[in-house]
Coordinates of C-alpha atoms in Angstrom, one line a residue:
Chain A
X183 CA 0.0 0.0 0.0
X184 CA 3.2 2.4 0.1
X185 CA 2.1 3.1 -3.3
X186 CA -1.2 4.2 -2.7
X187 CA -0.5 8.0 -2.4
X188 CA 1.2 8.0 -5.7
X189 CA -1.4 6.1 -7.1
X190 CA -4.4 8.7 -5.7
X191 CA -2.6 11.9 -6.9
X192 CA -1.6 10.4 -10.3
X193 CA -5.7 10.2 -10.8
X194 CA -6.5 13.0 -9.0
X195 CA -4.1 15.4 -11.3
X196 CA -5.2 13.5 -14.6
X197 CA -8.7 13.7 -13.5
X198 CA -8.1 17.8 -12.7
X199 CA -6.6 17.9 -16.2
X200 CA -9.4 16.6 -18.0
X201 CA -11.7 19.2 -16.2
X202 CA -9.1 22.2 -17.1
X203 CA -9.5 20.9 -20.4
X204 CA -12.9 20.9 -20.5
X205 CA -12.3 25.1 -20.4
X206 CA -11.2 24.9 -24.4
X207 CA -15.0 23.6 -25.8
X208 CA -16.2 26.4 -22.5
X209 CA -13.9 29.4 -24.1
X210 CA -15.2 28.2 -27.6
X211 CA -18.5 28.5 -27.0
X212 CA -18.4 31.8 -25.4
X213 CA -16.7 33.5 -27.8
X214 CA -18.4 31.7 -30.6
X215 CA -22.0 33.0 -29.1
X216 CA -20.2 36.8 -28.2
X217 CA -19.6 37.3 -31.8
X218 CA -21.5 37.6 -35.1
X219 CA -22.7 34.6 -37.0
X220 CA -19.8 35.2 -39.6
X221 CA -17.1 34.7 -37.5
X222 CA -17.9 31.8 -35.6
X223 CA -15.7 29.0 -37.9
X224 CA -13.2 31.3 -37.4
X225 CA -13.2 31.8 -33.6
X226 CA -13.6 28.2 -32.9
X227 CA -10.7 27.5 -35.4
X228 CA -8.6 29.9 -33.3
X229 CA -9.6 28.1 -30.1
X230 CA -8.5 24.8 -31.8
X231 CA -5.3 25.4 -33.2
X232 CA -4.5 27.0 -30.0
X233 CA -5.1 24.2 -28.0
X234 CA -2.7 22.1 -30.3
X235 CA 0.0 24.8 -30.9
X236 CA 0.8 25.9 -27.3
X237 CA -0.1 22.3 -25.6
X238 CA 2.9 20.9 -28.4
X239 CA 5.2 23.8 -28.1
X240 CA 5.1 23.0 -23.6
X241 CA 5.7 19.0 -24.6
X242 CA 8.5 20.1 -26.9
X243 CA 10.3 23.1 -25.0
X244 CA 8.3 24.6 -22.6
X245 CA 7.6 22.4 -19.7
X246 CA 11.5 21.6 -19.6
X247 CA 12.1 25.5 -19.3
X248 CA 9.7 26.3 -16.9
X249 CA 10.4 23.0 -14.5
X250 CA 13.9 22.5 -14.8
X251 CA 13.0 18.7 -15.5
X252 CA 10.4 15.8 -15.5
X253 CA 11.5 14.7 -12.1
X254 CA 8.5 14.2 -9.9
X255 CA 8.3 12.0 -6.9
X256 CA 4.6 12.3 -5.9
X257 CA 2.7 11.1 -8.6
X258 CA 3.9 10.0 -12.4
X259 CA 5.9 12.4 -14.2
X260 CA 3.1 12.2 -17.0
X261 CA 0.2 13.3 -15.1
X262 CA 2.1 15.8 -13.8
X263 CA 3.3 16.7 -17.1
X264 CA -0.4 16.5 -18.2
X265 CA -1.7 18.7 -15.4
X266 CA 0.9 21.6 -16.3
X267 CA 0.2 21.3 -20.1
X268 CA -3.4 21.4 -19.6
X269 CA -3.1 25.6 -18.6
X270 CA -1.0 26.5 -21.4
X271 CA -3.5 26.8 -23.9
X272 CA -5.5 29.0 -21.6
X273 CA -3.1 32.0 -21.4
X274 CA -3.6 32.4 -24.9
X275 CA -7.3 31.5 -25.0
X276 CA -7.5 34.2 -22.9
X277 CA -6.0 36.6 -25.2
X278 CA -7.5 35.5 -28.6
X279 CA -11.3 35.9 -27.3
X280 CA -10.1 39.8 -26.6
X281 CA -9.1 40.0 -30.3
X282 CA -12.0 38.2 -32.0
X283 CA -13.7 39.1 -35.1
X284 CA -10.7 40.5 -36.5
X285 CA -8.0 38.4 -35.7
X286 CA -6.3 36.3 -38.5
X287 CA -5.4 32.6 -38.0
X288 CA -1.6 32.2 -39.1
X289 CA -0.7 35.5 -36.9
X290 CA -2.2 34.6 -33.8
X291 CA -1.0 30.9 -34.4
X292 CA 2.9 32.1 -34.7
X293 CA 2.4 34.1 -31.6
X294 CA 1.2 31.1 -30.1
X295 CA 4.8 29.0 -30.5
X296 CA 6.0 31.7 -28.6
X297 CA 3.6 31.9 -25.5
X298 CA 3.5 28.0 -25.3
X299 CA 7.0 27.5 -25.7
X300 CA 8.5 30.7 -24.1
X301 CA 7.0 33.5 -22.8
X302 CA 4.4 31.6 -20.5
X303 CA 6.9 28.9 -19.5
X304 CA 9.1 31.8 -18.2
X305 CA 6.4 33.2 -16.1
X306 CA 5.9 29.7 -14.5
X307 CA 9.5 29.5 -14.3
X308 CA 10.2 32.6 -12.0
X309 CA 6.7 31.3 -10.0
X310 CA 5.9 27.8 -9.5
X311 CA 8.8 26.1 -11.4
X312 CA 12.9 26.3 -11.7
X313 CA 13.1 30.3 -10.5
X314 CA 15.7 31.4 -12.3
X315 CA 15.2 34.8 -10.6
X316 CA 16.2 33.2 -7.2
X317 CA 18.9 34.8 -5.2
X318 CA 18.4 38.3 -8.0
X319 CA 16.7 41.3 -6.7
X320 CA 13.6 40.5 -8.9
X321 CA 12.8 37.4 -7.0
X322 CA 9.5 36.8 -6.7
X323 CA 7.6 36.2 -3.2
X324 CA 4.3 35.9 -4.7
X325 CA 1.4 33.5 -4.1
X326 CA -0.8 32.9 -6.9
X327 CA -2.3 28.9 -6.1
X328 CA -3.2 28.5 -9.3
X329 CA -2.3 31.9 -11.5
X330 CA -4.4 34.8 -10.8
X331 CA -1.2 36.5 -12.3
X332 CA 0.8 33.2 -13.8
X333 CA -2.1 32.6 -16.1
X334 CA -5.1 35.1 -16.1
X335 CA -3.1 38.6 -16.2
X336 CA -0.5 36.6 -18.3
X337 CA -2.6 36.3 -20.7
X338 CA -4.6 39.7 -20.3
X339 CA -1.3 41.7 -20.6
X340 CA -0.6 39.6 -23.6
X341 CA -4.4 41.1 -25.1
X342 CA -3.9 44.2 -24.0
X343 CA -0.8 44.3 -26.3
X344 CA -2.5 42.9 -29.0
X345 CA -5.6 45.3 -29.0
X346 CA -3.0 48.1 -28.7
X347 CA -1.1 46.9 -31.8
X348 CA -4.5 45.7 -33.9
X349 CA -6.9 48.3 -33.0
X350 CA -11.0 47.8 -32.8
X351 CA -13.2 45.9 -35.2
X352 CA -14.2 47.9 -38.1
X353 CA -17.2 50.1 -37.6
X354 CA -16.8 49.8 -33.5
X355 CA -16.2 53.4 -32.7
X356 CA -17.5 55.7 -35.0
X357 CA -17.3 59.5 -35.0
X358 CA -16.5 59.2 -31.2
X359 CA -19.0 57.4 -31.0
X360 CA -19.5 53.4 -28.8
X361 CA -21.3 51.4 -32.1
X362 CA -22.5 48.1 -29.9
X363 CA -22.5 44.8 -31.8
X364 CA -24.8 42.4 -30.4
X365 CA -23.8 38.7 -29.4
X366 CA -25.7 36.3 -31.8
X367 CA -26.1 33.4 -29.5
X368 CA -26.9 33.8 -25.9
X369 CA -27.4 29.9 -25.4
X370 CA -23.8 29.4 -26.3
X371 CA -22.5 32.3 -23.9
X372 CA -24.2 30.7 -20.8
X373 CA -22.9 26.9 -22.0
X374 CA -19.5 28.3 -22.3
X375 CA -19.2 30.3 -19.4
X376 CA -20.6 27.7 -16.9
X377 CA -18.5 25.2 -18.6
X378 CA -15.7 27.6 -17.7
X379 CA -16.9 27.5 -14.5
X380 CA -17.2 23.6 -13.8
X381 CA -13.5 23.6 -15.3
X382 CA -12.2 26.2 -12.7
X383 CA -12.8 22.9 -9.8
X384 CA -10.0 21.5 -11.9
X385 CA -7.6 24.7 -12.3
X386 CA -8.1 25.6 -8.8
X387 CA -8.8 22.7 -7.1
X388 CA -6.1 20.6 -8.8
X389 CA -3.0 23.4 -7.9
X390 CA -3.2 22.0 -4.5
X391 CA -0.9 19.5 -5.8
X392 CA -2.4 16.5 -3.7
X393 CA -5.2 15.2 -2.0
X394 CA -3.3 12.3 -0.7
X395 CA -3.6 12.5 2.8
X396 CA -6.6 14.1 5.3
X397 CA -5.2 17.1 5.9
X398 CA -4.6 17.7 1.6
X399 CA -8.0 16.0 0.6
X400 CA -9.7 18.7 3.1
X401 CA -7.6 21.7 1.4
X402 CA -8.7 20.7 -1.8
X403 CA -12.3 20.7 -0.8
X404 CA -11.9 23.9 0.7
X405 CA -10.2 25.3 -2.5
X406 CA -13.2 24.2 -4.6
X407 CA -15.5 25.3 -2.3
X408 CA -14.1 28.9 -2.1
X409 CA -13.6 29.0 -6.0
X410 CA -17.1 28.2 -6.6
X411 CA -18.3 30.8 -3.6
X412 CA -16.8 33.5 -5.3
X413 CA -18.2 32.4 -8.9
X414 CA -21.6 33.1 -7.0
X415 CA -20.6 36.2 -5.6
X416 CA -19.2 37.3 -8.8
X417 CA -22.6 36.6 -10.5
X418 CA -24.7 37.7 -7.6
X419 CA -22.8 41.1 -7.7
X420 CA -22.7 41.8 -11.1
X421 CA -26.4 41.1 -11.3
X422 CA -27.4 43.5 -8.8
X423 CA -25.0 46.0 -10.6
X424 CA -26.3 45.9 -13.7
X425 CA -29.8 46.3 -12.3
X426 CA -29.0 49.5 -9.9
X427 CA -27.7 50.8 -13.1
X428 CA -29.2 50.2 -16.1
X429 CA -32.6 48.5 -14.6
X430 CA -31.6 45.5 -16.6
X431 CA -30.5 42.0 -16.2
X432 CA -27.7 41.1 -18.9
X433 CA -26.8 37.6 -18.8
X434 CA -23.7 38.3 -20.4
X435 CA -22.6 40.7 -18.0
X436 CA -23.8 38.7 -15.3
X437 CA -21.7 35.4 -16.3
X438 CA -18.5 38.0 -16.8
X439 CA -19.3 39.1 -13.2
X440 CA -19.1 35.1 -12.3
X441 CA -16.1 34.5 -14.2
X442 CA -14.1 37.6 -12.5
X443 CA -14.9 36.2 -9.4
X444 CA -13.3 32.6 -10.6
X445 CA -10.4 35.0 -11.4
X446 CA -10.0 36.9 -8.2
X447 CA -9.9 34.0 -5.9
X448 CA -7.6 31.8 -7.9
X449 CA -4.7 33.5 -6.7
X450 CA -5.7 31.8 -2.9
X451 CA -8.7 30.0 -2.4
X452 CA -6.9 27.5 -0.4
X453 CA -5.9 30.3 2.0
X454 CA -9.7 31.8 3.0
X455 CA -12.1 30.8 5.3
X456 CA -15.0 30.0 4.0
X457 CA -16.8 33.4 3.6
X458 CA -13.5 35.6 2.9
X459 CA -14.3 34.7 -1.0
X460 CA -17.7 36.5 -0.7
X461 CA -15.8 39.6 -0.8
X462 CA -13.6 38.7 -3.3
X463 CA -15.9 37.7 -5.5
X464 CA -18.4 40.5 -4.9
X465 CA -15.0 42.8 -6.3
X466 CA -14.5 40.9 -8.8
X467 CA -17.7 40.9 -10.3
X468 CA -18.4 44.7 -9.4
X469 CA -15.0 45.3 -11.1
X470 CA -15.9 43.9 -14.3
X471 CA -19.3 45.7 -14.4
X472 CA -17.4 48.9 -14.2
X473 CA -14.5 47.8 -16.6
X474 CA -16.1 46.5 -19.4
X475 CA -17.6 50.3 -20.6
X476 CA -14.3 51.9 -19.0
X477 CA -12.4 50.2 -22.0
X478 CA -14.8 50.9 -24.3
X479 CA -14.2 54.5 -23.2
X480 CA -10.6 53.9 -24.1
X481 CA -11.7 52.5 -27.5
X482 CA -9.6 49.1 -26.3
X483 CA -12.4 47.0 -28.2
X484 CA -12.9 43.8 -26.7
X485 CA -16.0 41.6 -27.8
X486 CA -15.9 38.8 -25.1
X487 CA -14.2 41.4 -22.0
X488 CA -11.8 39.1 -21.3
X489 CA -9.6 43.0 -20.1
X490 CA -12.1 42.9 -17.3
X491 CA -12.5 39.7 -16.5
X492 CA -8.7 38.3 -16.6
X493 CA -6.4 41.5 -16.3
X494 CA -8.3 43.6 -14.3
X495 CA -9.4 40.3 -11.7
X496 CA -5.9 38.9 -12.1
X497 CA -4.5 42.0 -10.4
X498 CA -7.2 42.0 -8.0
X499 CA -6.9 38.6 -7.1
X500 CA -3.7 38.9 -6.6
X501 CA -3.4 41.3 -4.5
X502 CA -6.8 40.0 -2.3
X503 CA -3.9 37.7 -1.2
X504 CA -1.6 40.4 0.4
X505 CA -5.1 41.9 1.8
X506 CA -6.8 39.0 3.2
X507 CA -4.1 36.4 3.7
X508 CA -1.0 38.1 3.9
X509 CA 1.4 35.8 6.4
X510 CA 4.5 37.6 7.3
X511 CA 6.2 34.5 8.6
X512 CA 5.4 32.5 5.7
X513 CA 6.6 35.3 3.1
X514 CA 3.1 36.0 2.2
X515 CA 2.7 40.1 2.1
X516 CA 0.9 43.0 0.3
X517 CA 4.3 44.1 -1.0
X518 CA 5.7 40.3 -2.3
X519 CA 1.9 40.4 -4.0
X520 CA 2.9 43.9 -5.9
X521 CA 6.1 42.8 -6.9
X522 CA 5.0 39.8 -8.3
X523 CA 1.9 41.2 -10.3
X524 CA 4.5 44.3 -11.4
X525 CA 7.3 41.9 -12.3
X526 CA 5.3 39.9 -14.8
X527 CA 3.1 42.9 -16.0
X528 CA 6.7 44.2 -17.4
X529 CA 7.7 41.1 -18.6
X530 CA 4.6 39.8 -20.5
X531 CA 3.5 43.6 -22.2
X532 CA 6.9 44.0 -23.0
X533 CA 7.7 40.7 -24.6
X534 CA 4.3 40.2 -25.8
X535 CA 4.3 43.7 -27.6
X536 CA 7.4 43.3 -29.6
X537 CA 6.7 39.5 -30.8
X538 CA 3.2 41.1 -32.1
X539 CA 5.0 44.2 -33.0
X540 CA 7.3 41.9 -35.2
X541 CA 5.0 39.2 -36.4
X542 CA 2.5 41.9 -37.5
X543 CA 4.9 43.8 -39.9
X544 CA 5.1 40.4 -42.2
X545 CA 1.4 38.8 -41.5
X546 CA -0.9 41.8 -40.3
X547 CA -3.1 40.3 -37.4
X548 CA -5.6 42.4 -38.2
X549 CA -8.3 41.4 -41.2
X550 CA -8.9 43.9 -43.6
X551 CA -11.7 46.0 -43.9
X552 CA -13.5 44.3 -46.6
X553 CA -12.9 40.7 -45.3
X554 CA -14.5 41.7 -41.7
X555 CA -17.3 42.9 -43.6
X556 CA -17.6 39.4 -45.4
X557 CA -16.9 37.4 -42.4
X558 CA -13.6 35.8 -41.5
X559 CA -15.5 32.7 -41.7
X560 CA -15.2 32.6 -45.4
X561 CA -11.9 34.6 -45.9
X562 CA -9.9 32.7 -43.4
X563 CA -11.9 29.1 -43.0
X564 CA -13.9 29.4 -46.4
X565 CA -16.4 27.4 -44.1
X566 CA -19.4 29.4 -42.7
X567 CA -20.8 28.0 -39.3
X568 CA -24.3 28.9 -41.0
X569 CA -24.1 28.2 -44.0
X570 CA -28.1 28.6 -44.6
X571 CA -31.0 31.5 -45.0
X572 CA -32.7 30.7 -42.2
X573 CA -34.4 27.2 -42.2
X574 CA -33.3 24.9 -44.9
X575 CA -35.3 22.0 -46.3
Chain B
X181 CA -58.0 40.1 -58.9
X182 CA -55.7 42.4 -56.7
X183 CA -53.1 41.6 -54.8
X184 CA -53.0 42.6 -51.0
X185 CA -50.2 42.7 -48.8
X186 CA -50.4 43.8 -45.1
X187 CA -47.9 44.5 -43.0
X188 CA -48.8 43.7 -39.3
X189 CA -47.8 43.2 -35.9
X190 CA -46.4 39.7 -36.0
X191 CA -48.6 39.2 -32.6
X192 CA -51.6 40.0 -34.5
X193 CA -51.1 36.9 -37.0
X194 CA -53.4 34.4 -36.0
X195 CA -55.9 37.2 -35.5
X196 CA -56.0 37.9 -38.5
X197 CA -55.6 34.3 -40.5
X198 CA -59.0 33.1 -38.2
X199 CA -61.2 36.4 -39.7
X200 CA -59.7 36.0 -43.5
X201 CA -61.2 32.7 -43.2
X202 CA -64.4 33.3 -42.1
X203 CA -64.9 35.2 -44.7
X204 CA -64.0 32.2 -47.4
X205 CA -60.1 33.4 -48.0
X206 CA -59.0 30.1 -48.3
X207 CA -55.1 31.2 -48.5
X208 CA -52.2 33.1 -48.3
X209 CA -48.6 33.5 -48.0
X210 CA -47.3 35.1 -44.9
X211 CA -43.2 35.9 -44.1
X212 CA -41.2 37.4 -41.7
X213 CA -39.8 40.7 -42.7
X214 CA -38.4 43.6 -40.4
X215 CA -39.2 47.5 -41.1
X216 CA -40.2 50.7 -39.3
X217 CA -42.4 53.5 -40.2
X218 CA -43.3 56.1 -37.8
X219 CA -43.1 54.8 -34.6
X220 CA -39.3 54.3 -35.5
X221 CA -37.1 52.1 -33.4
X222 CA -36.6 51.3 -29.9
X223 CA -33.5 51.4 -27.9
X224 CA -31.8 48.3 -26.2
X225 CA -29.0 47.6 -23.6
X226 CA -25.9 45.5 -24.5
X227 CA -23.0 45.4 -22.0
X228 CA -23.4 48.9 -20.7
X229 CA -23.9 50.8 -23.8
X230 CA -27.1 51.5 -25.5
X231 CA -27.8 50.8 -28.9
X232 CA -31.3 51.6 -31.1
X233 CA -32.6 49.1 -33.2
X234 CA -34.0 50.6 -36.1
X235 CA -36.2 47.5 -37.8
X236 CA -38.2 45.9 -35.3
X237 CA -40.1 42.4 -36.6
X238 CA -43.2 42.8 -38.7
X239 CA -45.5 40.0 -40.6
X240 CA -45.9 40.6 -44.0
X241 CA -49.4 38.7 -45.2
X242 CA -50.0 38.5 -48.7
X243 CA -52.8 37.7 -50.9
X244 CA -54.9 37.8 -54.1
X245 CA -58.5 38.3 -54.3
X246 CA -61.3 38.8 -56.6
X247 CA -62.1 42.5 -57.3
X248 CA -65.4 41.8 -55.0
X249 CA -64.1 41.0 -52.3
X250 CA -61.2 43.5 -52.3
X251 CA -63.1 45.8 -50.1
X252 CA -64.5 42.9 -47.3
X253 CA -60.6 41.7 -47.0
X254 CA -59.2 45.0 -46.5
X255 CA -62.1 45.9 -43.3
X256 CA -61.3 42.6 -42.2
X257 CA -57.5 43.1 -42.5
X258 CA -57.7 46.1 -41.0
X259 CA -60.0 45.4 -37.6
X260 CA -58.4 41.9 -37.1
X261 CA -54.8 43.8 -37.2
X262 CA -55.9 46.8 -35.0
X263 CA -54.2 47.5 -31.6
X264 CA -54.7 51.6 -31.7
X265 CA -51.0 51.8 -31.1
X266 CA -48.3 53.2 -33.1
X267 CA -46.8 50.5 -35.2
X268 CA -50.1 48.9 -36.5
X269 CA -49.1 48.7 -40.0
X270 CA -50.1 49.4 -43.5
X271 CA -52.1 47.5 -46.4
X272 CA -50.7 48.2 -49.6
X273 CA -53.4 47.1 -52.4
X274 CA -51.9 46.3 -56.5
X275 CA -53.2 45.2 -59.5
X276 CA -52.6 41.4 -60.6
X277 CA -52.0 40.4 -64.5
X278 CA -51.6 36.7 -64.5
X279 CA -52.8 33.9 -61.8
X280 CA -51.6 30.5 -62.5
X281 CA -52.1 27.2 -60.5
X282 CA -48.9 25.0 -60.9
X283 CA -50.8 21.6 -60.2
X284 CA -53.4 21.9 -62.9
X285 CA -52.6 24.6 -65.0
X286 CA -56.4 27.2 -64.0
X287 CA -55.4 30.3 -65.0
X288 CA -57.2 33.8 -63.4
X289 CA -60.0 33.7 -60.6
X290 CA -60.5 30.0 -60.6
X291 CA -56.3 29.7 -59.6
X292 CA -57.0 31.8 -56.5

């Protein structure tokens, strides 16, 4: 029975994996229901090939950089490998929703080799993995469970660059003026998100590491139970938000509110009591109801928010830790929080900005004009999602 | 023989299918079209941000009827459609030159 342990958190990190992974068909379907009907193909076809593209890149280079080696004691080295490679693909999810309906395959899949293989392998590098920052000034004393700032602001900073470099979707601010674009599919947006949202028990609860033993088993049921607490809150909030303020109810503003509540507590839900991650949440939630028109203000055009829900909550999240957790003794502090959430914010834009900056000068990321008017469906995919007038016989 | 086509309130429908056949209209061809006359648009909330949508959903009926009987379909049309508020619709009346039935080849009144 010595083996037991090894056995129980070999199945419990593949089983977390396959629930992380269950967050590629969830981002699909949001973003294929946040956009128009003639860029669906395309969106889903960005969601694919970046699944394969970063998830190969961390088999081929990244997982080595970031870990130092395979070497893994606990459980076997390919469910650990598994349960590393299953978050890759969701840095640049995260980033690709932000830059839908205008974003061109081959582009976005280039900048993908270098987010799977490099630039997010570093982050994890000088966080959960090697540190090749350790014994520098830049060393990083931040905790982020499972990558409030490793993953979510990883990728928003990487979005933000690209929205910077790309620019809106045609037609979106004219004259000054905010020119709304509907979502087409409002079914899809709520099977995405909460798909999301089943997924996060997996990214969250999964970062423990191991459930092995009583006292592990009951931090990972705590974690889980604290992500999905401030998934409510984040709902709950944005909800009452939306209603104070507009007098409606906008689904799509209320699942946001949910997911930027998954995003502020992943940083440390196994660190909360139980009701600590109401709060968080509640900010999360309220945050994204007030980000979402602050960057259409700053004509940063963003059809899915994933600005509000994954930068803006990342740093949040973040630093709830140094608020509501911070443990001197255990190098847990406000400041160790800042420094971390600064250190990869420089890193990421920077990086991130000149690989698009680059790549974009030889293969523009941005569509043309005339082929967002037609639908990247058929100019990129030359496959329309639906293909019919209506009904068809 | 004259060809009718109302545009309605799409609610308004069955309303008026049930009186067209009381009166012996035994059929017609309705469709789903989107428009705006005076009542104009009305403004909805995506995100935040307030947008107006300028066609709002309308059913367009039409049909073609014996000169007789114009008049009866059009008072029919008209009080099945009502609601009194703006947005009612219009009936726009034209003259037909050729009726044909496809199955057995009637031409004029007796292919209505």
């Amino acid at each position: 029975m010595e083996d037991f342990g090894y056995i129980v958190d070999t199945l419990f990190a593949l089983f977390a994996m396959t629930l992380i992974v269950f967050m590629v068909p969830g981002f699909a379907m949001l973003e294929a229901g946040l956009v128009r009907t003639k860029n669906v193909t395309s969106v889903l076809t960005v969601n694919t090939m970046i699944y394969a593209v970063a998830s190969m890149m961390f088999l081929l280079v990244g997982y080595e950089l970031a870990f130092g080696s395979w070497e893994n004691s606990g459980m076997s080295i390919y469910a650990a490998f598994l349960f590393q490679m299953a978050f890759v693909g969701k840095t640049v999810n995260i980033m690709s929703g932000g830059v839908s309906e205008r974003v061109r395959i081959l582009p976005i899949a280039l900048f993908t080799v270098l987010m799977g293989g490099l630039i997010y392998p570093l982050v994890v590098n000088v966080s959960w993995g090697a540190d090749l920052l350790a014994g520098t000034m830049l060393d990083l004393q931040m905790y982020d469970l499972a990558g409030s700032t490793v993953i979510h602001s990883t990728g928003g900073w990487a979005l933000l660059a690209a929205i910077m470099i790309m620019g809106p979707r045609k037609g979106r601010y004219k004259d000054g003026k905010i020119h709304v674009i509907p979502a087409s599919n409002i079914p899809l947006v709520v099977l995405g998100a909460l798909l999301l949202w089943i997924g996060w028990f997996g990214f969250n609860g999964g970062s423990v590491g191991s459930i092995a033993s009583k006292e592990n088993a009951d931090t990972v049921a705590l974690t889980i139970m604290n992500t999905n607490t401030a998934g409510l809150a984040g709902a709950l909030i944005a909800g009452i938000f939306m209603y104070l303020r507009y007098r409606k109810f906008d689904i799509t503003m209320i699942l946001n509110g949910a997911l930027g509540g998954l995003v502020a507590i992943t940083a440390g839900p196994d660190l909360y009591d139980t009701h600590t991650p109401i709060f968080i949440g509640a900010i999360g939630g309220a945050l994204v109801v007030f980000a979402v028109p602050l960057f259409d203000k700053l004509k940063l055009d963003d059809p899915v928010g994933a600005l509000s829900v994954h930068l803006v909550n990342g740093i949040w999240g973040t630093l709830a830790v140094g608020i509501f957790a911070a443990e001197p003794e255990a190098g847990i502090t406000l400041l160790g929080q800042l420094k971390g959430i600064a250190v990869v914010a420089v890193f990421v834009f920077t990086v991130s900005y000149a690989a698009i900056y680059i790549i974009n000068k030889f293969l523009p990321f941005r569509a043309g004009d005339d082929e967002q008017v037609e639908g990247l469906d058929v100019t990129e995919c030359g496959l329309e999602a639906y293909p019919e007038f209506k009904r068809a016989f | 023989m004259k060809k009718v086509e109302a545009i309605i309130k799409p609610f308004r429908l069955e309303e008026v299918k049930d009186a067209l056949a009381q009166i012996g209209i035994t059929g017609m061809t309705v469709s789903e079209v989107k428009g705006y006359g005076r009542q104009k648009g009305h403004s909805e909330l995506y995100r935040g941000a307030e947008y107006v949508v300028d066609f709002l959903p309308k059913i367009k009926v039409e049909l073609v009827v014996d000169d007789e009987q114009l008049e009866q379909v059009l008072d029919t049309i008209t009080e099945a459609a009502r609601t009194g508020k703006i947005g009612d619709g219009k009936i726009f009346v034209s003259g037909i030159e050729k009726v044909i039935r496809i199955r057995t080849g009637e031409t004029g009144s007796e292919a209505i």
